[in-house]
CSV table of C-alpha atoms in Angstrom, one decimal:
chain,number,residue,atom,x,y,z
A,110,UNK,CA,-19.9,-6.2,0.1
A,111,UNK,CA,-17.8,-8.4,-2.1
A,112,UNK,CA,-14.0,-8.6,-1.6
A,113,UNK,CA,-13.4,-7.3,-5.1
A,114,UNK,CA,-15.7,-4.3,-4.7
A,115,UNK,CA,-14.2,-3.4,-1.3
A,116,UNK,CA,-10.7,-3.8,-2.6
A,117,UNK,CA,-11.5,-1.6,-5.6
A,118,UNK,CA,-13.0,1.1,-3.4
A,119,UNK,CA,-10.1,1.1,-1.0
A,120,UNK,CA,-7.6,1.2,-3.9
A,121,UNK,CA,-9.4,4.2,-5.5
A,122,UNK,CA,-9.5,6.1,-2.3
A,123,UNK,CA,-5.9,5.4,-1.5
A,124,UNK,CA,-4.8,6.4,-5.1
A,125,UNK,CA,-6.8,9.6,-5.0
A,126,UNK,CA,-5.7,10.7,-1.6
A,127,UNK,CA,-2.5,12.4,-2.9
A,128,UNK,CA,-4.1,14.5,-5.8
A,129,UNK,CA,-7.2,15.3,-3.7
A,130,UNK,CA,-5.0,16.3,-0.7
A,131,UNK,CA,-2.8,18.5,-2.8
A,132,UNK,CA,-5.9,20.1,-4.4
A,133,UNK,CA,-7.4,20.6,-0.9
A,134,UNK,CA,-4.2,22.4,0.2
A,135,UNK,CA,-4.3,24.7,-2.8
A,136,UNK,CA,-8.0,25.4,-2.1
A,137,UNK,CA,-7.3,26.0,1.6
A,138,UNK,CA,-4.4,28.4,0.9
A,139,UNK,CA,-6.6,30.3,-1.7
A,140,UNK,CA,-9.3,30.9,0.9
A,141,UNK,CA,-11.7,28.1,0.0
A,142,UNK,CA,-11.4,26.0,3.1
A,143,UNK,CA,-15.0,24.8,3.0
A,144,UNK,CA,-14.6,23.3,-0.4
A,145,UNK,CA,-11.3,21.8,0.6
A,146,UNK,CA,-13.0,20.2,3.7
A,147,UNK,CA,-15.7,18.8,1.5
A,148,UNK,CA,-13.2,17.2,-0.9
A,149,UNK,CA,-11.2,15.8,2.0
A,150,UNK,CA,-14.3,14.3,3.7
A,151,UNK,CA,-15.2,12.5,0.5
A,152,UNK,CA,-11.9,10.8,0.3
A,153,UNK,CA,-10.9,10.4,3.9
A,154,UNK,CA,-14.4,10.2,5.4
A,155,UNK,CA,-15.6,11.6,8.7
A,156,UNK,CA,-16.6,15.1,9.7
A,157,UNK,CA,-14.8,17.9,11.4
A,158,UNK,CA,-12.5,19.0,8.6
A,159,UNK,CA,-11.4,22.5,8.7
A,160,UNK,CA,-8.7,24.4,6.7
A,161,UNK,CA,-6.0,23.7,9.3
A,162,UNK,CA,-6.9,20.0,9.6
A,163,UNK,CA,-6.8,19.6,5.8
A,164,UNK,CA,-3.3,21.1,5.8
A,165,UNK,CA,-2.3,18.9,8.8
A,166,UNK,CA,-3.6,15.8,7.0
A,167,UNK,CA,-1.8,16.7,3.8
A,168,UNK,CA,1.5,17.1,5.6
A,169,UNK,CA,1.3,14.1,8.0
A,170,UNK,CA,-0.2,11.8,5.4
A,171,UNK,CA,2.2,12.7,2.6
A,172,UNK,CA,4.5,9.6,2.9
A,173,UNK,CA,1.5,7.2,2.9
A,174,UNK,CA,-0.2,9.1,0.1
A,175,UNK,CA,2.9,9.1,-2.1
A,176,UNK,CA,3.5,5.4,-1.5
A,177,UNK,CA,-0.1,4.5,-2.3
A,178,UNK,CA,-0.1,6.7,-5.4
A,179,UNK,CA,3.1,5.1,-6.7
A,180,UNK,CA,2.0,1.5,-5.9
A,181,UNK,CA,-1.4,1.8,-7.5
A,182,UNK,CA,0.1,3.8,-10.5
A,183,UNK,CA,2.5,0.9,-11.0
A,184,UNK,CA,-0.3,-1.6,-10.8
A,185,UNK,CA,-2.4,0.4,-13.4
A,186,UNK,CA,0.6,0.8,-15.8
A,187,UNK,CA,1.5,-2.9,-15.6
A,188,UNK,CA,-2.2,-3.9,-15.9
A,189,UNK,CA,-2.4,-2.1,-19.2
A,190,UNK,CA,0.9,-3.6,-20.3
A,191,UNK,CA,0.2,-7.2,-19.3
A,192,UNK,CA,-3.4,-7.5,-20.2
A,193,UNK,CA,-2.8,-5.7,-23.5
A,194,UNK,CA,0.3,-7.8,-24.3
A,195,UNK,CA,-0.9,-8.8,-27.8
A,196,UNK,CA,-1.3,-5.1,-28.7
A,197,UNK,CA,2.2,-4.1,-27.5
A,198,UNK,CA,4.1,-7.0,-29.0
A,199,UNK,CA,2.1,-7.7,-32.1
A,200,UNK,CA,4.3,-9.2,-34.8
A,201,UNK,CA,7.1,-10.1,-32.4
A,202,UNK,CA,8.7,-13.6,-32.2
A,203,UNK,CA,6.9,-15.5,-29.4
A,204,UNK,CA,9.0,-18.7,-29.5
A,205,UNK,CA,11.2,-17.5,-26.6
A,206,UNK,CA,8.5,-15.7,-24.6
A,207,UNK,CA,6.9,-17.1,-21.5
A,208,UNK,CA,4.0,-19.2,-22.7
A,209,UNK,CA,5.2,-19.3,-26.3
A,210,UNK,CA,5.3,-20.3,-29.1
A,211,UNK,CA,1.7,-19.0,-29.7
A,212,UNK,CA,0.3,-15.6,-28.9
A,213,UNK,CA,-2.6,-17.2,-26.9
A,214,UNK,CA,-0.1,-18.9,-24.6
A,215,UNK,CA,2.0,-15.9,-24.2
A,216,UNK,CA,-1.0,-13.7,-23.4
A,217,UNK,CA,-2.4,-16.3,-21.0
A,218,UNK,CA,0.8,-16.5,-19.0
A,219,UNK,CA,1.4,-12.7,-18.9
A,220,UNK,CA,-2.3,-11.9,-18.1
A,221,UNK,CA,-2.7,-14.7,-15.6
A,222,UNK,CA,0.6,-14.1,-13.8
A,223,UNK,CA,-0.1,-10.4,-13.6
A,224,UNK,CA,-3.6,-11.0,-12.3
A,225,UNK,CA,-2.2,-13.0,-9.4
A,226,UNK,CA,0.4,-10.3,-8.7
A,227,UNK,CA,-2.3,-7.6,-8.9
A,228,UNK,CA,-4.6,-9.5,-6.5
A,229,UNK,CA,-1.8,-9.8,-3.9
A,230,UNK,CA,-0.5,-6.2,-4.5
A,231,UNK,CA,-3.9,-4.6,-4.1
A,232,UNK,CA,-5.3,-6.8,-1.4
A,233,UNK,CA,-2.6,-6.4,1.2
A,234,UNK,CA,-0.1,-3.5,0.7
A,235,UNK,CA,-2.7,-1.1,-0.6
A,236,UNK,CA,-5.1,-2.0,2.2
A,237,UNK,CA,-2.3,-1.4,4.8
A,238,UNK,CA,-1.5,2.0,3.3
A,239,UNK,CA,-5.2,2.9,3.2
A,240,UNK,CA,-5.6,1.9,6.8
A,241,UNK,CA,-2.7,4.2,7.7
A,242,UNK,CA,-4.3,7.0,5.7
A,243,UNK,CA,-7.6,6.6,7.6
A,244,UNK,CA,-5.6,6.5,10.9
A,245,UNK,CA,-4.0,9.9,10.1
A,246,UNK,CA,-7.3,11.4,9.1
A,247,UNK,CA,-8.9,10.1,12.3
A,248,UNK,CA,-6.1,11.5,14.5
A,249,UNK,CA,-6.2,14.9,12.7
A,250,UNK,CA,-9.9,15.3,13.1
A,251,UNK,CA,-10.1,13.8,16.5
A,252,UNK,CA,-12.7,11.2,15.4
A,253,UNK,CA,-12.9,7.9,17.2
A,254,UNK,CA,-12.0,4.9,15.1
A,255,UNK,CA,-15.0,3.0,13.6
A,256,UNK,CA,-15.5,-0.6,14.5
A,257,UNK,CA,-14.0,-2.7,11.7
A,258,UNK,CA,-15.8,-5.8,10.6
């Protein structure tokens, strides 16, 4: 699997852990623990999810889930802002902007710089948060850790 595909998958799972975990808590508390377990297993992986384990994972993993959601949300917001720079600042004076005086230079500097930041941001911190999320899930379900390659 390529590094980009693996990073994108890890980032998506880390980002969705908070909303799926909260939805699973609501489902569990409303008596639909089997559906909550199914949702949780799709995001966190593994088997052995029950209503109580879903609630335990939601409580214990909340700090990691909030941090991952905020970090990836920040990355998404700034990706739209930096890659779409010509749309947001159309008609502005580019002579003092980084990469100016032309729009092509300004966009290249903003998009290229953000691409490097995005690669670093998603490759290490999000991977560390996702590893912690998987660890919480394994401990809650009692699953042995899978061998990492």
